[in-house]
């Protein structure tokens, strides 16, 4: 595991953004996994700027979203599909047919999960962007999720429901109580993981993710078992790590 700690948020976003742009430029086809939430927004702005400055094209990119709320149609303004469209996809030249996501409004969610799992098996993810939730989740794999799980529906934990207020819901009662997510097993099949965390509130979680026991009680700890993972942190999120364990940027 490579851990990089950046003294400026802009540098962190540019590093992750450029790593992925480089990969896209060097391959005829690139399959990238995208996370929603606040942490990767600077990276998505980096992609938009790079595209607008003709430094990269996304026409050869297949995009896979990590997760979604159950009960919201993709076009609902608070869905993760809408968030990805507004924050990134509508500003770059990615082909609409290459944007893939779980649809949380399907009547048969088991069938929807199977469809998405199969699609990912057919299009293995080259680089997966990840963030860490306030209960240690990755994607919407809440504590207790099986470490080898496939796409599935989950009951969201209270921390996840409360964090959703940052994503534009006006009232806590408006937040769906279930999510649908790539499983930990699905995520672990990605060829490379880029885990990002920013801010003091993530410091304890980052410490447990990196030094703690690998356990389904703390799903993000699974990244310790991935053979190709880069953890990109700001100084606040890294504040509980030993300096000898990371590289300063
Ligand atoms: C969202 C996702 C979540 C977030 C995590 C951190 O697609 O996968 O696991 O990455 O909840 O969210 P932020 O970045 O808002 O702190």
Coordinates of N, CA and C and ligand atoms in Angstrom, one line a residue:
X1 N 0.9 -1.2 0.0 CA 0.0 0.0 0.0 C 0.9 1.2 0.0
X2 N 0.6 2.1 -0.9 CA 1.3 3.4 -1.0 C 0.5 4.5 -0.4
X3 N 1.0 5.2 0.6 CA 0.3 6.3 1.3 C 0.9 7.6 1.0
X4 N 0.2 8.5 0.4 CA 0.7 9.8 0.0 C 0.0 10.9 0.8
X5 N 0.7 11.8 1.4 CA 0.1 12.9 2.2 C 0.4 14.2 1.6
X6 N -0.6 15.0 1.2 CA -0.4 16.2 0.5 C -0.6 17.4 1.4
X7 N 0.3 18.5 1.2 CA 0.2 19.6 2.1 C -0.8 20.6 1.5
X8 N -1.4 20.4 0.3 CA -2.4 21.2 -0.2 C -3.5 20.4 -0.9
X9 N -4.7 20.7 -0.7 CA -5.8 19.9 -1.3 C -5.7 19.9 -2.8
X10 N -5.3 21.0 -3.3 CA -5.3 21.1 -4.8 C -4.2 20.1 -5.4
X11 N -3.1 20.0 -4.6 CA -2.1 19.0 -5.1 C -2.6 17.6 -5.0
X12 N -3.4 17.3 -4.0 CA -4.0 15.9 -3.9 C -4.9 15.7 -5.0
X13 N -5.8 16.6 -5.3 CA -6.8 16.4 -6.4 C -6.1 16.3 -7.7
X14 N -5.0 17.1 -7.9 CA -4.3 17.1 -9.2 C -3.6 15.8 -9.3
X15 N -3.0 15.2 -8.2 CA -2.3 14.0 -8.3 C -3.3 12.8 -8.8
X16 N -4.4 12.8 -8.1 CA -5.4 11.7 -8.4 C -5.9 11.9 -9.8
X17 N -6.2 13.2 -10.1 CA -6.8 13.5 -11.5 C -5.8 13.2 -12.6
X18 N -4.5 13.5 -12.4 CA -3.5 13.3 -13.4 C -3.2 11.8 -13.5
X19 N -3.2 11.1 -12.4 CA -2.9 9.6 -12.5 C -3.9 9.0 -13.4
X20 N -5.2 9.4 -13.2 CA -6.3 8.8 -14.0 C -6.2 9.3 -15.5
X21 N -6.0 10.6 -15.7 CA -5.9 11.1 -17.0 C -4.8 10.4 -17.8
X22 N -3.7 10.2 -17.1 CA -2.5 9.5 -17.8 C -2.9 8.1 -18.2
X23 N -3.6 7.4 -17.3 CA -4.0 6.1 -17.7 C -5.0 6.1 -18.9
X24 N -5.9 7.0 -18.9 CA -6.9 7.1 -20.0 C -6.1 7.4 -21.3
X25 N -5.1 8.3 -21.2 CA -4.4 8.7 -22.5 C -3.6 7.5 -23.0
X26 N -3.1 6.6 -22.1 CA -2.2 5.5 -22.5 C -2.9 4.2 -22.9
X27 N -4.3 4.2 -22.8 CA -5.0 3.0 -23.1 C -6.1 3.3 -24.1
X28 N -6.4 2.3 -25.0 CA -7.4 2.5 -26.0 C -8.8 2.5 -25.3
X29 N -8.9 1.7 -24.2 CA -10.2 1.6 -23.5 C -9.8 1.7 -22.0
X30 N -10.5 2.6 -21.2 CA -10.2 2.6 -19.8 C -11.5 2.5 -19.1
X31 N -11.6 1.7 -18.0 CA -12.8 1.5 -17.2 C -12.5 2.1 -15.8
X32 N -13.2 3.1 -15.5 CA -13.0 3.8 -14.3 C -14.2 3.8 -13.4
X33 N -14.0 3.5 -12.1 CA -15.1 3.4 -11.1 C -15.1 4.8 -10.4
X34 N -16.3 5.4 -10.3 CA -16.4 6.7 -9.7 C -17.2 6.6 -8.4
X35 N -16.8 7.4 -7.4 CA -17.5 7.5 -6.1 C -18.2 8.9 -6.1
X36 N -19.4 9.0 -5.5 CA -20.0 10.3 -5.2 C -19.5 10.7 -3.9
X37 N -20.1 11.8 -3.3 CA -19.7 12.4 -2.1 C -18.8 13.6 -2.3
X38 N -18.4 14.2 -1.2 CA -17.7 15.5 -1.3 C -16.2 15.3 -1.6
X39 N -15.6 14.2 -1.2 CA -14.2 14.0 -1.3 C -13.6 14.1 -2.7
X40 N -14.2 13.4 -3.7 CA -13.6 13.5 -5.0 C -13.9 14.7 -5.9
X41 N -14.7 15.6 -5.3 CA -15.2 16.7 -6.2 C -14.1 17.5 -6.9
X42 N -13.0 17.7 -6.1 CA -11.8 18.5 -6.7 C -11.2 17.7 -7.9
X43 N -11.2 16.3 -7.7 CA -10.7 15.5 -8.8 C -11.6 15.6 -10.1
X44 N -12.9 15.7 -9.8 CA -13.8 15.8 -11.0 C -13.7 17.1 -11.6
X45 N -13.4 18.2 -10.8 CA -13.1 19.5 -11.5 C -11.8 19.4 -12.3
X46 N -10.9 18.7 -11.8 CA -9.6 18.5 -12.5 C -9.9 17.8 -13.9
X47 N -10.7 16.8 -13.9 CA -11.1 16.2 -15.2 C -11.7 17.2 -16.1
X48 N -12.6 18.0 -15.6 CA -13.4 18.9 -16.4 C -12.4 19.9 -17.0
X49 N -11.5 20.5 -16.2 CA -10.5 21.5 -16.6 C -9.6 20.8 -17.7
X50 N -9.2 19.6 -17.4 CA -8.3 18.9 -18.4 C -9.0 18.7 -19.7
X51 N -10.2 18.3 -19.7 CA -11.0 18.1 -20.9 C -11.2 19.5 -21.6
X52 N -11.5 20.5 -20.9 CA -11.8 21.8 -21.6 C -10.5 22.4 -22.1
X53 N -9.3 22.0 -21.5 CA -8.0 22.5 -22.1 C -7.4 21.5 -23.1
X54 N -8.3 20.6 -23.6 CA -7.9 19.6 -24.6 C -6.7 18.7 -24.2
X55 N -6.6 18.4 -22.9 CA -5.5 17.6 -22.4 C -5.9 16.1 -22.3
X56 N -7.2 15.9 -22.3 CA -7.7 14.5 -22.2 C -9.1 14.4 -22.8
X57 N -9.4 13.2 -23.4 CA -10.8 13.0 -23.9 C -11.3 11.7 -23.1
X58 N -12.6 11.7 -22.8 CA -13.2 10.6 -22.1 C -14.0 9.7 -23.0
X59 N -13.8 9.8 -24.3 CA -14.6 9.1 -25.3 C -14.2 7.6 -25.2
X60 N -13.1 7.2 -24.7 CA -12.7 5.8 -24.6 C -12.9 5.3 -23.1
X61 N -13.7 6.0 -22.4 CA -13.9 5.6 -21.0 C -15.2 5.0 -20.7
X62 N -15.2 3.9 -20.0 CA -16.4 3.3 -19.5 C -16.5 3.6 -18.0
X63 N -17.6 4.2 -17.6 CA -17.7 4.7 -16.2 C -18.7 3.8 -15.4
X64 N -18.3 3.4 -14.2 CA -19.1 2.6 -13.3 C -19.3 3.4 -12.0
X65 N -20.5 3.7 -11.7 CA -20.8 4.3 -10.3 C -20.8 3.2 -9.3
X66 N -20.4 3.6 -8.1 CA -20.3 2.7 -7.0 C -21.6 2.3 -6.4
X67 N -22.5 3.2 -6.2 CA -23.7 2.9 -5.4 C -24.8 3.9 -5.7
X68 N -25.9 3.7 -5.0 CA -27.1 4.5 -5.3 C -28.1 4.4 -4.1
X69 N -29.0 5.3 -4.1 CA -30.1 5.2 -3.1 C -31.2 4.2 -3.7
X70 N -31.8 3.4 -2.8 CA -33.0 2.6 -3.3 C -34.2 3.5 -3.2
X71 N -35.0 3.4 -4.3 CA -36.3 4.2 -4.3 C -36.2 5.5 -5.1
X72 N -35.0 5.9 -5.5 CA -34.9 7.1 -6.3 C -34.7 6.7 -7.7
X73 N -35.4 7.3 -8.6 CA -35.1 7.1 -10.1 C -33.8 7.8 -10.4
X74 N -33.1 7.3 -11.4 CA -31.8 7.9 -11.8 C -31.9 9.4 -12.0
X75 N -33.0 9.8 -12.6 CA -33.1 11.3 -12.9 C -33.6 12.1 -11.6
X76 N -33.8 11.5 -10.5 CA -34.2 12.2 -9.3 C -33.0 13.1 -8.9
X77 N -33.3 14.4 -8.6 CA -32.1 15.3 -8.4 C -31.2 14.9 -7.2
X78 N -31.6 14.1 -6.3 CA -30.7 13.7 -5.2 C -30.1 12.3 -5.5
X79 N -30.4 11.7 -6.6 CA -29.8 10.3 -6.9 C -28.3 10.5 -7.1
X80 N -27.5 9.5 -6.8 CA -26.1 9.5 -7.1 C -25.8 9.6 -8.6
X81 N -26.7 9.0 -9.4 CA -26.6 9.2 -10.9 C -26.7 10.6 -11.3
X82 N -27.6 11.4 -10.7 CA -27.7 12.8 -11.0 C -26.5 13.6 -10.5
X83 N -26.0 13.2 -9.3 CA -24.8 13.9 -8.8 C -23.6 13.7 -9.7
X84 N -23.4 12.5 -10.2 CA -22.3 12.2 -11.1 C -22.4 13.0 -12.4
X85 N -23.7 13.1 -12.9 CA -24.0 13.8 -14.1 C -23.7 15.3 -13.9
X86 N -24.2 15.8 -12.8 CA -24.0 17.3 -12.6 C -22.6 17.6 -12.2
X87 N -21.9 16.8 -11.5 CA -20.5 17.1 -11.1 C -19.5 16.8 -12.1
X88 N -19.8 15.9 -13.0 CA -18.7 15.5 -14.0 C -19.3 15.2 -15.4
X89 N -20.1 14.2 -15.5 CA -20.4 13.6 -16.8 C -21.0 14.6 -17.8
X90 N -21.8 15.5 -17.3 CA -22.4 16.5 -18.3 C -21.4 17.5 -18.8
X91 N -20.2 17.5 -18.2 CA -19.2 18.6 -18.5 C -18.0 18.0 -19.4
X92 N -18.1 16.7 -19.7 CA -17.0 16.1 -20.4 C -17.5 15.3 -21.6
X93 N -16.7 14.8 -22.4 CA -17.1 14.1 -23.7 C -17.4 12.6 -23.5
X94 N -17.6 12.2 -22.3 CA -17.9 10.7 -22.2 C -19.2 10.4 -22.9
X95 N -19.3 9.2 -23.5 CA -20.5 8.8 -24.3 C -21.6 8.3 -23.3
X96 N -22.8 8.8 -23.5 CA -23.8 8.5 -22.5 C -24.0 7.0 -22.3
X97 N -23.8 6.2 -23.4 CA -24.0 4.8 -23.3 C -22.8 4.1 -22.6
X98 N -21.8 4.8 -22.3 CA -20.7 4.3 -21.5 C -20.8 4.6 -20.0
X99 N -21.9 5.2 -19.6 CA -22.0 5.5 -18.2 C -22.9 4.5 -17.6
X100 N -22.4 3.8 -16.6 CA -23.2 2.6 -16.0 C -23.4 2.9 -14.5
X101 N -24.6 2.5 -14.1 CA -24.9 2.7 -12.6 C -26.0 1.7 -12.2
X102 N -26.1 1.5 -10.9 CA -27.2 0.7 -10.4 C -28.4 1.6 -10.4
X103 N -29.5 1.0 -10.8 CA -30.8 1.8 -10.8 C -31.6 1.4 -9.5
X104 N -31.7 2.3 -8.6 CA -32.3 2.0 -7.3 C -33.8 2.0 -7.4
X105 N -34.4 2.3 -8.6 CA -35.9 2.4 -8.7 C -36.5 1.1 -9.3
X106 N -35.6 0.1 -9.6 CA -36.1 -1.1 -10.2 C -37.0 -1.9 -9.2
X107 N -38.0 -2.5 -9.8 CA -38.9 -3.3 -8.9 C -38.2 -4.6 -8.4
X108 N -37.4 -5.2 -9.3 CA -36.7 -6.4 -8.8 C -35.2 -6.0 -8.6
X109 N -34.9 -5.7 -7.4 CA -33.5 -5.2 -7.1 C -32.5 -6.3 -7.2
X110 N -32.9 -7.6 -6.9 CA -31.9 -8.7 -7.0 C -31.5 -8.8 -8.5
X111 N -32.4 -8.7 -9.4 CA -32.1 -8.8 -10.8 C -31.2 -7.7 -11.2
X112 N -31.5 -6.5 -10.7 CA -30.7 -5.3 -11.0 C -29.2 -5.5 -10.5
X113 N -29.1 -6.0 -9.3 CA -27.8 -6.3 -8.7 C -27.0 -7.3 -9.6
X114 N -27.7 -8.3 -10.0 CA -27.1 -9.4 -10.8 C -26.6 -8.8 -12.2
X115 N -27.5 -7.9 -12.8 CA -27.2 -7.3 -14.1 C -25.9 -6.5 -13.9
X116 N -25.8 -5.7 -12.8 CA -24.6 -4.8 -12.7 C -23.4 -5.6 -12.4
X117 N -23.5 -6.6 -11.6 CA -22.3 -7.5 -11.2 C -21.8 -8.1 -12.5
X118 N -22.7 -8.6 -13.3 CA -22.3 -9.3 -14.6 C -21.6 -8.2 -15.5
X119 N -22.2 -7.0 -15.6 CA -21.6 -6.0 -16.4 C -20.2 -5.6 -16.0
X120 N -20.0 -5.6 -14.7 CA -18.6 -5.3 -14.2 C -17.7 -6.5 -14.5
X121 N -18.2 -7.7 -14.3 CA -17.3 -8.9 -14.7 C -16.9 -8.8 -16.1
X122 N -17.8 -8.3 -17.0 CA -17.5 -8.2 -18.4 C -16.6 -7.0 -18.7
X123 N -16.6 -6.0 -17.9 CA -15.8 -4.8 -18.1 C -15.0 -4.5 -16.8
X124 N -13.9 -5.3 -16.5 CA -13.2 -5.2 -15.3 C -12.7 -3.7 -15.1
X125 N -12.9 -3.2 -13.8 CA -12.6 -1.8 -13.5 C -11.0 -1.7 -13.4
X126 N -10.5 -0.7 -14.1 CA -9.0 -0.5 -14.1 C -8.6 0.3 -12.9
X127 N -9.3 1.4 -12.6 CA -9.0 2.2 -11.4 C -10.3 2.6 -10.8
X128 N -10.4 2.3 -9.5 CA -11.6 2.6 -8.7 C -11.3 3.7 -7.7
X129 N -12.0 4.8 -7.8 CA -11.9 5.9 -6.8 C -12.8 5.5 -5.6
X130 N -12.3 5.7 -4.4 CA -13.0 5.4 -3.2 C -12.9 6.5 -2.2
X131 N -13.9 6.7 -1.3 CA -13.9 7.5 -0.2 C -14.3 6.6 1.0
X132 N -14.1 7.2 2.2 CA -14.4 6.4 3.4 C -15.6 7.1 4.2
X133 N -16.6 6.4 4.5 CA -17.8 6.9 5.2 C -17.5 7.0 6.7
X134 N -18.4 7.8 7.4 CA -18.1 8.1 8.8 C -18.3 6.8 9.7
X135 N -18.8 5.7 9.2 CA -18.9 4.5 9.9 C -17.9 3.5 9.3
X136 N -17.0 4.0 8.5 CA -16.0 3.1 7.9 C -16.4 2.4 6.6
X137 N -17.6 2.8 6.1 CA -18.0 2.1 4.9 C -17.2 2.5 3.7
X138 N -17.2 1.5 2.7 CA -16.8 1.9 1.3 C -17.9 1.6 0.4
X139 N -18.1 2.4 -0.6 CA -19.4 2.5 -1.3 C -20.5 2.5 -0.2
X140 N -21.5 1.7 -0.4 CA -22.5 1.6 0.8 C -22.4 0.3 1.5
X141 N -21.2 -0.3 1.6 CA -21.0 -1.5 2.4 C -20.8 -1.0 3.8
X142 N -21.9 -1.2 4.5 CA -22.0 -0.8 5.9 C -21.3 -1.8 6.8
X143 N -20.9 -1.4 8.1 CA -20.3 -2.4 9.0 C -21.2 -3.7 9.0
X144 N -20.5 -4.8 8.9 CA -21.2 -6.1 8.9 C -21.4 -6.7 7.5
X145 N -21.0 -5.9 6.5 CA -21.1 -6.4 5.1 C -20.1 -7.5 4.8
X146 N -20.4 -8.6 4.1 CA -19.4 -9.6 3.9 C -18.3 -9.1 3.0
X147 N -17.0 -9.5 3.4 CA -15.8 -9.0 2.7 C -15.7 -9.5 1.3
X148 N -16.5 -10.5 1.0 CA -16.4 -11.0 -0.4 C -17.7 -10.8 -1.2
X149 N -18.5 -9.9 -0.7 CA -19.9 -9.7 -1.2 C -20.0 -9.1 -2.6
X150 N -21.1 -9.4 -3.3 CA -21.3 -8.9 -4.6 C -22.3 -7.7 -4.4
X151 N -22.8 -7.1 -5.6 CA -23.7 -6.0 -5.5 C -25.0 -6.5 -4.7
X152 N -25.4 -5.6 -3.8 CA -26.6 -5.9 -3.0 C -27.3 -4.7 -2.4
X153 N -28.5 -4.9 -1.9 CA -29.2 -3.8 -1.3 C -28.8 -3.8 0.2
X154 N -28.7 -2.6 0.8 CA -28.3 -2.5 2.2 C -29.3 -1.6 3.0
X155 N -29.4 -1.8 4.2 CA -30.1 -0.9 5.1 C -29.0 0.1 5.6
X156 N -29.3 1.4 5.3 CA -28.3 2.4 5.6 C -28.2 2.6 7.1
X157 N -27.0 2.8 7.7 CA -26.8 3.1 9.1 C -27.1 4.5 9.3
X158 N -27.3 4.9 10.6 CA -27.7 6.2 10.9 C -26.6 7.2 10.5
X159 N -25.3 6.9 10.7 CA -24.3 7.8 10.2 C -24.4 8.1 8.8
X160 N -24.7 7.1 8.0 CA -24.8 7.3 6.5 C -26.0 8.2 6.2
X161 N -27.1 7.9 6.9 CA -28.3 8.7 6.6 C -28.0 10.2 7.0
X162 N -27.3 10.4 8.1 CA -27.0 11.8 8.6 C -26.1 12.4 7.6
X163 N -25.1 11.7 7.1 CA -24.1 12.3 6.2 C -24.8 12.7 4.9
X164 N -25.9 12.0 4.5 CA -26.6 12.4 3.3 C -27.2 13.8 3.3
X165 N -27.3 14.4 4.5 CA -27.8 15.8 4.6 C -26.8 16.7 3.9
X166 N -25.5 16.3 3.8 CA -24.5 17.1 3.0 C -24.7 17.0 1.5
X167 N -25.5 16.0 1.1 CA -25.7 15.8 -0.4 C -27.0 16.4 -0.9
X168 N -27.5 17.4 -0.1 CA -28.6 18.2 -0.7 C -30.0 17.8 -0.2
X169 N -30.2 16.8 0.7 CA -31.5 16.5 1.2 C -31.8 17.6 2.3
X170 N -33.0 18.1 2.3 CA -33.4 19.2 3.2 C -33.7 18.6 4.6
X171 N -34.4 17.5 4.6 CA -34.8 16.9 5.9 C -34.3 15.4 6.0
X172 N -34.0 15.0 7.2 CA -33.5 13.6 7.4 C -34.6 12.6 6.9
X173 N -35.8 13.0 7.1 CA -36.9 12.0 6.7 C -36.9 11.9 5.1
X174 N -36.3 12.8 4.4 CA -36.3 12.6 2.9 C -35.2 11.7 2.5
X175 N -34.3 11.3 3.3 CA -33.2 10.5 2.9 C -33.6 9.0 2.8
X176 N -33.4 8.3 1.7 CA -33.8 6.9 1.7 C -33.1 6.1 2.7
X177 N -33.8 5.1 3.2 CA -33.2 4.3 4.3 C -32.4 3.1 3.8
X178 N -32.5 2.9 2.5 CA -31.8 1.8 1.9 C -30.9 2.3 0.7
X179 N -29.8 1.6 0.5 CA -28.9 1.9 -0.6 C -28.7 0.6 -1.4
X180 N -28.1 0.7 -2.6 CA -27.7 -0.5 -3.4 C -26.3 -0.2 -3.8
X181 N -25.5 -1.2 -3.7 CA -24.0 -0.9 -3.8 C -23.3 -2.1 -4.4
X182 N -22.2 -1.7 -5.0 CA -21.2 -2.7 -5.4 C -20.8 -3.4 -4.1
X183 N -20.6 -4.7 -4.1 CA -20.1 -5.3 -2.8 C -18.6 -5.1 -2.6
X184 N -18.1 -5.5 -1.5 CA -16.7 -5.4 -1.2 C -15.9 -6.3 -2.1
X185 N -16.5 -7.5 -2.4 CA -15.9 -8.4 -3.4 C -15.8 -7.8 -4.8
X186 N -16.9 -7.1 -5.2 CA -16.9 -6.4 -6.5 C -15.7 -5.4 -6.5
X187 N -15.7 -4.6 -5.5 CA -14.7 -3.5 -5.4 C -13.2 -4.1 -5.4
X188 N -13.1 -5.2 -4.7 CA -11.7 -5.8 -4.6 C -11.2 -6.3 -6.0
X189 N -12.1 -6.5 -6.9 CA -11.7 -7.0 -8.2 C -11.1 -5.9 -9.1
X190 N -11.3 -4.7 -8.7 CA -10.7 -3.6 -9.5 C -9.2 -3.7 -9.5
X191 N -8.6 -3.4 -10.6 CA -7.1 -3.6 -10.7 C -6.3 -2.7 -9.8
X192 N -6.9 -1.5 -9.7 CA -6.2 -0.5 -8.8 C -7.3 0.3 -8.0
X193 N -7.0 0.5 -6.7 CA -7.9 1.3 -5.9 C -7.2 2.6 -5.5
X194 N -7.9 3.7 -5.7 CA -7.4 5.0 -5.1 C -8.3 5.5 -4.0
X195 N -7.9 5.4 -2.8 CA -8.7 5.7 -1.7 C -8.3 7.2 -1.3
X196 N -9.3 8.0 -1.2 CA -9.1 9.4 -0.8 C -9.7 9.8 0.5
X197 N -9.1 10.6 1.3 CA -9.7 11.1 2.6 C -9.2 12.4 2.9
X198 N -10.1 13.3 3.3 CA -9.7 14.7 3.6 C -10.3 15.1 4.9
X199 N -9.6 15.9 5.7 CA -10.1 16.5 6.9 C -10.0 15.8 8.2
X200 N -9.9 16.5 9.3 CA -9.7 16.0 10.6 C -10.8 15.0 11.0
X201 N -12.0 15.1 10.5 CA -13.1 14.2 10.9 C -12.8 12.8 10.4
X202 N -11.9 12.7 9.4 CA -11.6 11.3 8.9 C -10.3 10.7 9.5
X203 N -9.7 11.5 10.4 CA -8.3 11.0 10.9 C -8.4 9.7 11.7
X204 N -9.4 9.5 12.6 CA -9.5 8.3 13.3 C -9.9 7.1 12.4
X205 N -10.7 7.4 11.4 CA -11.2 6.4 10.5 C -10.0 5.9 9.6
X206 N -9.2 6.9 9.2 CA -8.1 6.5 8.3 C -7.1 5.7 9.1
X207 N -6.9 6.0 10.4 CA -6.0 5.2 11.3 C -6.5 3.8 11.3
X208 N -7.8 3.6 11.6 CA -8.3 2.3 11.7 C -8.3 1.5 10.4
X209 N -8.5 2.2 9.3 CA -8.5 1.6 8.0 C -7.1 1.1 7.6
X210 N -6.1 1.8 8.1 CA -4.7 1.4 7.7 C -4.1 0.5 8.7
X211 N -4.3 0.7 10.0 CA -3.6 -0.1 11.0 C -4.5 -1.1 11.7
X212 N -5.8 -1.0 11.5 CA -6.7 -1.8 12.3 C -6.8 -3.2 11.7
X213 N -7.5 -4.1 12.4 CA -7.8 -5.4 11.9 C -8.7 -5.4 10.7
X214 N -8.4 -6.3 9.7 CA -9.3 -6.3 8.5 C -10.5 -7.1 9.0
X215 N -11.7 -6.4 9.0 CA -12.9 -7.0 9.5 C -14.1 -6.4 8.8
X216 N -15.1 -7.2 8.7 CA -16.4 -6.7 8.1 C -17.0 -5.6 9.0
X217 N -16.6 -5.5 10.3 CA -17.1 -4.5 11.1 C -16.6 -3.1 10.7
X218 N -15.5 -3.1 9.9 CA -15.0 -1.8 9.4 C -14.6 -2.0 8.0
X219 N -15.6 -2.0 7.1 CA -15.4 -2.4 5.7 C -14.2 -1.8 5.0
X220 N -13.8 -0.6 5.2 CA -12.7 0.0 4.4 C -11.4 -0.6 4.8
X221 N -11.3 -1.4 5.9 CA -10.1 -2.0 6.3 C -9.7 -3.1 5.2
X222 N -10.6 -3.5 4.4 CA -10.3 -4.5 3.4 C -9.2 -4.0 2.4
X223 N -9.1 -2.7 2.2 CA -8.1 -2.2 1.2 C -6.7 -2.7 1.6
X224 N -6.5 -3.0 2.9 CA -5.1 -3.6 3.2 C -4.8 -4.8 2.4
X225 N -5.8 -5.5 2.0 CA -5.6 -6.8 1.3 C -5.5 -6.6 -0.2
X226 N -5.7 -5.4 -0.7 CA -5.6 -5.2 -2.2 C -4.2 -5.1 -2.6
X227 N -3.8 -5.7 -3.7 CA -2.4 -5.7 -4.1 C -1.9 -4.3 -4.7
X228 N -2.9 -3.5 -5.1 CA -2.5 -2.3 -5.8 C -3.4 -1.1 -5.3
X229 N -3.0 -0.5 -4.2 CA -3.8 0.6 -3.7 C -3.0 1.8 -3.3
X230 N -3.5 2.9 -3.7 CA -2.8 4.2 -3.3 C -3.8 4.9 -2.4
X231 N -3.3 5.3 -1.2 CA -4.2 6.1 -0.3 C -3.7 7.6 -0.4
X232 N -4.6 8.5 -0.7 CA -4.2 9.9 -0.9 C -4.9 10.7 0.2
X233 N -4.1 11.4 1.0 CA -4.7 12.0 2.2 C -4.2 13.5 2.3
X234 N -5.0 14.3 2.9 CA -4.5 15.6 3.3 C -3.9 15.5 4.7
X235 N -3.2 16.5 5.1 CA -2.5 16.4 6.4 C -3.4 16.1 7.6
X236 N -4.6 16.7 7.5 CA -5.5 16.5 8.6 C -6.0 15.0 8.7
X237 N -6.3 14.5 7.6 CA -6.8 13.1 7.6 C -5.7 12.1 8.0
X238 N -4.4 12.6 7.7 CA -3.2 11.7 8.0 C -2.7 11.9 9.4
X239 N -3.3 12.8 10.2 CA -2.7 13.3 11.4 C -2.5 12.2 12.4
X240 N -3.1 11.0 12.3 CA -2.9 9.9 13.3 C -2.1 8.8 12.7
X241 N -1.4 9.0 11.6 CA -0.5 8.0 11.0 C 0.9 8.3 11.4
X242 N 1.7 7.3 11.4 CA 3.1 7.5 11.7 C 3.8 8.0 10.5
X243 N 4.6 9.0 10.7 CA 5.3 9.7 9.5 C 6.1 8.8 8.7
X244 N 6.7 7.7 9.3 CA 7.5 6.8 8.5 C 6.6 5.9 7.6
X245 N 5.3 6.0 7.7 CA 4.5 5.1 6.9 C 4.0 5.8 5.6
X246 N 4.3 7.1 5.5 CA 3.8 7.8 4.3 C 4.9 8.6 3.6
X247 N 4.6 9.0 2.4 CA 5.4 9.9 1.6 C 4.8 11.2 1.6
X248 N 5.6 12.3 1.9 CA 5.0 13.6 1.9 C 5.1 14.2 0.5
X249 N 4.1 14.9 0.0 CA 4.0 15.5 -1.3 C 3.7 17.0 -1.2
Ligands
LIG1 C1 -20.3 7.3 -2.4 C2 -19.5 6.3 -1.6 C3 -19.3 6.6 -0.2 C4 -18.4 7.8 0.1 C5 -18.2 8.0 1.5 C6 -17.4 9.3 1.8 O1 -20.4 6.8 -3.8 O2 -19.0 5.4 -2.2 O3 -18.6 5.5 0.4 O4 -17.2 7.7 -0.6 O5 -19.4 8.1 2.2 O6 -18.2 10.4 1.5 P1 -17.7 11.9 1.5 O7 -16.7 12.0 0.4 O8 -18.9 12.8 1.2 O9 -17.1 12.1 2.8

